[in-house]
Short mmCIF file of C-alpha atoms in Angstrom, two decimals:
data_model
loop_
_atom_site.label_atom_id
_atom_site.label_comp_id
_atom_site.label_asym_id
_atom_site.label_seq_id
_atom_site.Cartn_x
_atom_site.Cartn_y
_atom_site.Cartn_z
CA MET A 1119 -6.84 30.58 -7.41
CA SER A 1120 -9.65 30.67 -9.93
CA ASP A 1121 -12.02 27.73 -9.97
CA SER A 1122 -12.60 28.10 -13.70
CA GLY A 1123 -11.43 24.51 -14.15
CA ASN A 1124 -14.51 23.16 -12.33
CA ARG A 1125 -17.07 21.51 -14.53
CA THR A 1126 -20.41 23.30 -14.53
CA SER A 1127 -22.49 20.57 -16.17
CA HIS A 1128 -25.15 18.66 -14.26
CA ILE A 1129 -24.08 15.95 -11.82
CA ARG A 1130 -24.72 12.37 -12.88
CA LEU A 1131 -25.21 10.37 -9.69
CA THR A 1132 -24.36 7.06 -11.30
CA SER A 1133 -24.06 5.35 -14.66
CA HIS A 1134 -25.06 2.04 -16.19
CA PRO A 1135 -23.52 -0.18 -18.84
CA GLY A 1136 -24.57 0.77 -22.34
CA THR A 1137 -25.90 4.22 -21.43
CA GLY A 1138 -22.84 5.98 -22.75
CA ALA A 1139 -19.76 5.32 -24.84
CA PRO A 1140 -17.99 2.01 -24.14
CA VAL A 1141 -15.03 2.11 -21.76
CA ARG A 1142 -12.11 3.41 -23.78
CA PHE A 1143 -9.48 1.52 -21.79
CA PRO A 1144 -10.95 -1.81 -20.63
CA VAL A 1145 -9.00 -3.69 -17.98
CA THR A 1146 -8.40 -7.39 -18.60
CA TRP A 1147 -7.05 -8.41 -15.22
CA GLY A 1148 -4.41 -11.15 -15.21
CA LYS A 1149 -2.81 -10.34 -18.56
CA ALA A 1150 0.97 -10.63 -18.44
CA ASP A 1151 1.49 -7.68 -20.79
CA PRO A 1152 0.48 -4.39 -19.12
CA ARG A 1153 -0.50 -2.94 -22.49
CA GLU A 1154 -2.88 -5.84 -23.06
CA ARG A 1155 -4.06 -5.69 -19.47
CA GLY A 1156 -4.81 -1.99 -19.78
CA PRO A 1157 -4.05 0.96 -17.49
CA VAL A 1158 -5.86 1.58 -14.21
CA ILE A 1159 -7.43 5.04 -14.52
CA GLY A 1160 -9.13 6.43 -11.45
CA SER A 1161 -8.36 10.11 -12.03
CA VAL A 1162 -11.21 12.60 -12.47
CA THR A 1163 -9.62 15.11 -14.86
CA ARG A 1164 -11.03 13.26 -17.91
CA PRO A 1165 -14.11 11.33 -16.76
CA GLY A 1166 -14.49 9.63 -20.14
CA ASP A 1167 -11.19 7.80 -19.61
CA ARG A 1168 -12.06 6.37 -16.21
CA ASN A 1169 -12.25 2.58 -15.94
CA THR A 1170 -12.43 2.12 -12.16
CA ILE A 1171 -14.77 2.65 -9.26
CA GLY A 1172 -13.34 5.17 -6.81
CA SER A 1173 -10.41 7.50 -7.33
CA HIS A 1174 -6.66 7.55 -6.85
CA GLY A 1175 -5.31 8.34 -3.41
CA GLY A 1176 -7.89 6.46 -1.40
CA SER A 1177 -8.90 8.45 1.67
CA TYR A 1178 -6.52 11.24 0.62
CA SER A 1179 -8.83 12.01 -2.30
CA LEU A 1180 -11.10 13.70 0.25
CA TYR A 1181 -8.33 16.08 1.25
CA ARG A 1182 -7.79 16.82 -2.43
CA ALA A 1183 -11.49 17.61 -2.69
CA LEU A 1184 -11.19 20.06 0.21
CA ALA A 1185 -8.27 21.80 -1.49
CA VAL A 1186 -10.25 22.04 -4.74
CA SER A 1187 -13.42 23.30 -3.04
CA SER A 1188 -11.48 26.01 -1.18
CA GLY A 1189 -9.79 27.18 -4.39
CA ALA A 1190 -6.32 26.12 -3.26
CA LEU A 1191 -5.95 23.48 -5.97
CA ASN A 1192 -6.91 23.49 -9.62
CA PRO A 1193 -9.22 20.49 -10.13
CA MET A 1194 -7.53 19.77 -13.45
CA GLN A 1195 -4.06 19.62 -11.86
CA ARG A 1196 -2.09 16.57 -12.94
CA PRO A 1197 1.11 15.18 -11.41
CA ASP A 1198 4.43 15.68 -13.15
CA LEU A 1199 5.97 12.20 -13.36
CA THR A 1200 9.38 13.41 -14.57
CA ASN A 1201 12.24 11.63 -12.77
CA THR A 1202 9.86 9.54 -10.64
CA SER A 1203 10.89 6.15 -12.04
CA PRO A 1204 11.61 3.44 -9.44
CA VAL A 1205 15.17 3.47 -8.12
CA VAL A 1206 15.13 -0.31 -8.45
CA GLN A 1207 13.21 -2.25 -11.08
CA PHE A 1208 10.98 -5.08 -9.89
CA GLY A 1209 9.53 -7.66 -12.25
CA PRO A 1210 7.70 -8.48 -14.26
CA TYR A 1211 7.30 -11.95 -12.73
CA PRO A 1212 5.22 -14.90 -13.98
CA GLN A 1213 2.72 -14.47 -11.13
CA TRP A 1214 1.72 -11.08 -12.52
CA GLY A 1215 0.10 -12.82 -15.46
CA GLU A 1216 -1.73 -15.52 -13.49
CA PRO A 1217 -5.43 -14.67 -13.13
CA GLY A 1218 -6.51 -14.74 -9.52
CA LYS A 1219 -2.96 -14.69 -8.15
CA ILE A 1220 -2.83 -10.95 -7.35
CA VAL A 1221 -6.15 -9.29 -6.55
CA SER A 1222 -5.56 -6.36 -4.17
CA LEU A 1223 -2.84 -4.31 -5.89
CA ASP A 1224 -1.69 -3.47 -9.39
CA PRO A 1225 1.64 -5.27 -9.92
CA PHE A 1226 2.39 -2.88 -12.80
CA GLY A 1227 1.60 0.16 -10.64
CA HIS A 1228 5.23 1.36 -10.56
CA MET A 1229 5.72 1.03 -14.32
CA VAL A 1230 2.94 3.26 -15.66
CA ALA A 1231 5.13 6.27 -16.53
CA GLU A 1232 7.17 4.09 -18.88
CA VAL A 1233 4.61 1.56 -20.12
CA TYR A 1234 1.93 4.14 -20.90
CA ARG A 1235 4.23 7.02 -21.83
CA ASP A 1236 2.46 7.63 -25.14
CA LEU A 1237 -1.01 7.71 -23.58
CA ILE A 1238 0.14 10.08 -20.84
CA ALA A 1239 1.68 12.37 -23.48
CA GLU A 1240 -1.65 12.28 -25.30
CA GLY A 1241 -3.35 13.61 -22.16
CA VAL A 1242 -4.65 10.46 -20.51
CA ASP A 1243 -4.32 10.93 -16.74
CA ILE A 1244 -2.74 7.61 -15.71
CA ARG A 1245 -1.18 7.64 -12.26
CA PRO A 1246 1.21 5.28 -10.45
CA THR A 1247 -0.18 3.21 -7.60
CA ILE A 1248 3.30 2.08 -6.48
CA ALA A 1249 6.35 4.27 -5.82
CA ILE A 1250 9.83 2.95 -5.05
CA THR A 1251 12.68 4.95 -3.54
CA LYS A 1252 15.73 4.64 -1.28
CA ALA A 1253 16.09 5.85 2.29
CA ARG A 1254 17.99 5.40 5.54
CA LEU A 1255 16.45 4.43 8.85
CA THR A 1256 17.64 5.98 12.08
CA VAL A 1257 16.26 3.94 14.98
CA VAL A 1258 17.69 4.42 18.45
CA GLU A 1259 17.16 0.78 19.43
CA LEU A 1260 19.18 -0.37 16.42
CA GLN A 1261 21.98 2.01 17.29
CA GLN A 1262 22.02 0.37 20.71
CA ALA A 1263 22.12 -3.03 19.00
CA ILE A 1264 25.26 -1.86 17.18
CA ARG A 1265 26.85 -0.78 20.44
CA ASP A 1266 25.88 -4.13 21.96
CA LYS A 1267 27.47 -5.84 18.92
CA ARG A 1268 24.25 -7.62 17.93
CA LEU A 1269 24.51 -5.74 14.64
CA LYS A 1270 27.74 -5.03 12.81
CA VAL A 1271 28.65 -2.00 10.74
CA ASP A 1272 29.39 -3.08 7.17
CA GLY A 1273 29.34 0.32 5.45
CA ASP A 1274 26.64 -0.86 3.06
CA ILE A 1275 23.51 -1.96 4.91
CA VAL A 1276 24.57 -0.67 8.33
CA ARG A 1277 26.49 2.56 7.96
CA GLU A 1278 29.15 4.08 10.19
CA GLN A 1279 26.68 6.63 11.56
CA GLY A 1280 24.40 3.81 12.72
CA ASP A 1281 21.68 4.33 10.12
CA ILE A 1282 20.28 1.50 8.00
CA SER A 1283 20.04 1.58 4.19
CA VAL A 1284 16.70 0.42 2.80
CA ILE A 1285 14.61 0.42 -0.33
CA LYS A 1286 11.07 1.67 0.34
CA ALA A 1287 7.96 0.98 -1.72
CA ALA A 1288 4.56 2.58 -1.13
CA VAL A 1289 1.63 0.54 -2.46
CA ASP A 1290 -1.90 1.86 -2.91
CA PRO A 1291 -4.70 -0.71 -2.89
CA VAL A 1292 -6.22 -1.66 -6.24
CA TRP A 1293 -8.93 -4.28 -5.88
CA HIS A 1294 -10.00 -6.62 -8.65
CA LEU A 1295 -13.52 -7.30 -7.41
CA PRO A 1296 -14.03 -10.72 -9.05
CA GLY A 1297 -10.69 -11.82 -7.61
CA ILE A 1298 -11.47 -10.44 -4.15
CA ALA A 1299 -14.83 -12.24 -4.17
CA ALA A 1300 -13.18 -15.52 -5.14
CA ARG A 1301 -10.54 -15.08 -2.45
CA PHE A 1302 -13.26 -14.73 0.22
CA ASP A 1303 -15.41 -17.44 -1.36
CA VAL A 1304 -18.43 -15.19 -1.87
CA SER A 1305 -20.29 -14.20 -5.00
CA GLU A 1306 -19.21 -11.00 -6.68
CA ASP A 1307 -22.77 -9.69 -6.50
CA LYS A 1308 -22.83 -10.17 -2.73
CA LEU A 1309 -19.44 -8.52 -2.32
CA ARG A 1310 -20.44 -5.52 -4.41
CA ARG A 1311 -23.74 -5.03 -2.59
CA THR A 1312 -22.10 -5.35 0.83
CA LEU A 1313 -19.40 -2.84 -0.08
CA PHE A 1314 -22.07 -0.47 -1.35
CA GLU A 1315 -24.22 -0.79 1.79
CA GLN A 1316 -21.38 -0.70 4.33
CA THR A 1317 -19.95 2.48 2.80
CA GLY A 1318 -23.31 4.21 3.04
CA GLY A 1319 -23.91 4.12 -0.69
CA MET A 1320 -20.73 6.08 -1.37
CA TYR A 1321 -19.95 4.16 -4.56
CA PRO A 1322 -23.18 3.41 -6.49
CA GLU A 1323 -21.19 2.00 -9.42
CA LEU A 1324 -20.48 -1.02 -7.24
CA VAL A 1325 -24.04 -2.13 -7.96
CA THR A 1326 -24.81 -0.32 -11.22
CA ARG A 1327 -21.60 -0.99 -13.19
CA PRO A 1328 -20.75 -4.71 -13.15
CA ASP A 1329 -18.58 -4.03 -16.19
CA LEU A 1330 -16.16 -2.03 -13.99
CA GLU A 1331 -14.18 -4.71 -12.19
CA VAL A 1332 -11.49 -2.53 -10.56
CA PHE A 1333 -12.15 -0.66 -7.30
CA LEU A 1334 -9.84 1.90 -5.67
CA PRO A 1335 -10.98 1.65 -2.04
CA PRO A 1336 -10.64 4.60 0.39
CA ILE A 1337 -8.30 2.75 2.73
CA GLY A 1338 -4.64 2.83 3.65
CA GLY A 1339 -2.11 0.90 1.62
CA GLN A 1340 1.18 -0.75 2.49
CA THR A 1341 4.77 0.35 2.88
CA LEU A 1342 7.51 -2.16 2.14
CA TYR A 1343 11.00 -1.84 3.62
CA ILE A 1344 13.58 -3.99 1.82
CA PHE A 1345 16.96 -4.73 3.38
CA GLY A 1346 19.84 -5.99 1.26
CA ASP A 1347 19.70 -7.18 -2.33
CA PRO A 1348 16.08 -7.04 -3.54
CA ALA A 1349 16.84 -9.83 -6.03
CA ALA A 1350 17.22 -12.17 -3.05
CA ILE A 1351 13.49 -11.88 -2.31
CA THR A 1352 12.59 -13.96 -5.37
CA ASP A 1353 15.66 -16.24 -5.29
CA PRO A 1354 14.65 -19.61 -3.79
CA LYS A 1355 18.30 -20.34 -2.99
CA ARG A 1356 18.58 -17.34 -0.65
CA ARG A 1357 16.89 -16.81 2.67
CA LEU A 1358 14.25 -14.18 3.33
CA THR A 1359 13.32 -12.83 6.74
CA CYS A 1360 9.93 -11.12 6.70
CA ARG A 1361 7.71 -9.40 9.22
CA VAL A 1362 4.13 -8.38 8.44
CA HIS A 1363 3.18 -5.57 10.83
CA ASP A 1364 -0.07 -3.66 11.24
CA GLU A 1365 0.27 0.04 11.92
CA CYS A 1366 0.31 0.98 15.59
CA ASN A 1367 0.77 4.73 15.85
CA GLY A 1368 0.73 4.81 19.65
CA SER A 1369 3.55 2.34 20.11
CA ASP A 1370 5.47 2.47 16.81
CA VAL A 1371 5.75 6.27 16.79
CA PHE A 1372 5.11 7.52 20.33
CA GLY A 1373 6.20 4.55 22.45
CA SER A 1374 2.89 4.44 24.32
CA ASP A 1375 2.80 1.90 27.14
CA ILE A 1376 -0.72 0.69 26.31
CA CYS A 1377 0.68 -1.36 23.45
CA THR A 1378 3.97 -3.16 22.89
CA CYS A 1379 4.09 -3.24 19.10
CA ARG A 1380 7.24 -1.16 18.60
CA PRO A 1381 9.64 -3.64 20.27
CA TYR A 1382 8.31 -6.36 18.01
CA LEU A 1383 8.72 -4.14 14.96
CA VAL A 1384 12.26 -3.18 15.94
CA HIS A 1385 13.15 -6.81 16.57
CA GLY A 1386 11.83 -7.65 13.10
CA ILE A 1387 13.99 -4.93 11.55
CA GLU A 1388 17.04 -6.21 13.42
CA GLU A 1389 16.47 -9.74 12.15
CA CYS A 1390 15.96 -8.42 8.61
CA VAL A 1391 19.30 -6.60 8.77
CA LYS A 1392 21.08 -9.73 9.98
CA GLU A 1393 19.59 -11.79 7.17
CA ALA A 1394 20.59 -9.20 4.57
CA GLN A 1395 24.14 -9.12 5.91
CA ALA A 1396 24.26 -12.91 5.68
CA GLY A 1397 23.51 -12.78 1.94
CA GLY A 1398 19.74 -13.02 2.00
CA ALA A 1399 17.20 -10.26 2.25
CA GLY A 1400 14.90 -8.72 4.82
CA LEU A 1401 11.38 -7.44 4.26
CA ILE A 1402 9.07 -5.43 6.51
CA VAL A 1403 5.49 -5.22 5.23
CA TYR A 1404 3.86 -2.33 7.10
CA ASN A 1405 0.09 -2.35 6.68
CA ARG A 1406 -1.52 1.05 7.08
CA LYS A 1407 -4.51 -0.27 8.99
CA GLU A 1408 -4.43 0.67 12.65
CA GLY A 1409 -5.25 -2.12 15.07
CA ARG A 1410 -5.91 -4.76 12.41
CA ALA A 1411 -8.26 -2.35 10.65
CA LEU A 1412 -10.29 -1.53 13.77
CA GLY A 1413 -9.06 2.06 13.85
CA GLU A 1414 -7.71 4.02 16.80
CA VAL A 1415 -11.08 5.00 18.25
CA THR A 1416 -12.17 1.39 18.65
CA LYS A 1417 -8.68 0.41 19.75
CA PHE A 1418 -8.62 3.03 22.51
CA LEU A 1419 -12.12 2.10 23.64
CA VAL A 1420 -10.91 -1.45 24.10
CA TYR A 1421 -7.83 -0.34 26.01
CA THR A 1422 -9.61 2.11 28.30
CA PRO A 1423 -11.20 -0.46 30.69
CA ALA A 1424 -8.00 -2.45 30.83
CA SER A 1425 -5.77 0.56 31.48
CA GLY A 1426 -7.12 0.97 35.00
CA ARG A 1427 -6.14 -2.53 36.02
CA ARG A 1428 -3.08 -3.03 33.85
CA ALA A 1429 -0.02 -4.12 35.80
CA ALA A 1430 3.13 -2.08 35.31
CA THR A 1431 5.03 -4.61 33.25
CA PRO A 1432 8.09 -3.70 31.16
CA PRO A 1433 7.93 -4.06 27.37
CA PRO A 1434 9.59 -7.04 25.68
CA ASN A 1435 13.37 -7.01 25.35
CA THR A 1436 14.30 -6.49 21.71
CA SER A 1437 17.60 -8.30 22.23
CA SER A 1438 15.84 -11.68 22.08
CA ALA A 1439 13.11 -13.04 19.89
CA PRO A 1440 9.77 -12.03 21.42
CA ASN A 1441 6.81 -14.31 21.73
CA ALA A 1442 3.50 -13.32 20.22
CA SER A 1443 1.07 -11.58 22.54
CA PRO A 1444 -2.51 -10.36 22.08
CA ALA A 1445 -1.35 -6.75 22.00
CA CYS A 1446 1.21 -7.28 19.27
CA ARG A 1447 1.74 -9.04 16.02
CA MET A 1448 3.47 -12.17 14.84
CA PRO A 1449 7.25 -12.36 15.33
CA ALA A 1450 9.60 -12.11 12.39
CA SER A 1451 9.99 -15.32 10.42
CA SER A 1452 12.52 -16.65 7.98
CA SER A 1453 11.87 -18.63 4.85
#
């Protein structure tokens, strides 16, 4: 592939307020109307339209850069958003227009293709930060729960084949820096400088562009698994069972014996299914931050000394509610 789409002008290492044209699409965080709030634009195809620090895709933007540098991807390539609308509409809700209420994601992130249709048609590269689809889960432990009659087949949530119907939502992080600073009770200046220093100066605009309040951090996002009627999540008259679970690749995917996270996750799913079948809803919030954001290298370093003296104990039984343990996360809860 030709790299003729690459810009050949000089590289500007950073920018400062007032040195160029004003931001074309300012973001007024906390506005209830997404048009008044403004779109979040972290794409690099039209630099003059950008109004964020960082770029879409988080850590995956580095893989995109590799594809561009090798000539495998046109740097001006834009996604085709045709037929990508959410399978289920969420919101808007009053909280979306309360300043300071939501500070780490864009609540309108799944609505951009519709809300900003005219701007996208004009050529503005606005991208979703939330995607919502439907899926079915096939989990061997849940199939055993059906055989053990802890779960019942209803043909809707639990199907005859033993798979579970869910709605899935992927959420990329979108940080409103003033809101993040307030949430952690630190000054915005201190937060920006610390982020700049602890990322090795990767994002100079953190300290040179105080007018840019939105940051797309290079971290993992969240995946939400919704069981039952999604309207039940916001209905105070209906029960919600929710489990917040940090990613644990070793146990969740591979069943490694150095961690017992998967049984807790499976138990949470089972309780979510029961709640959905009882007329409420179930919600699994899966945070893509391994080992409470320590990462697998640190996690394995911690486990290595203990592995030599670890007793051969069986994992928790998913047929009963597990108790919290240092190796795992909080049990599922109902509200």
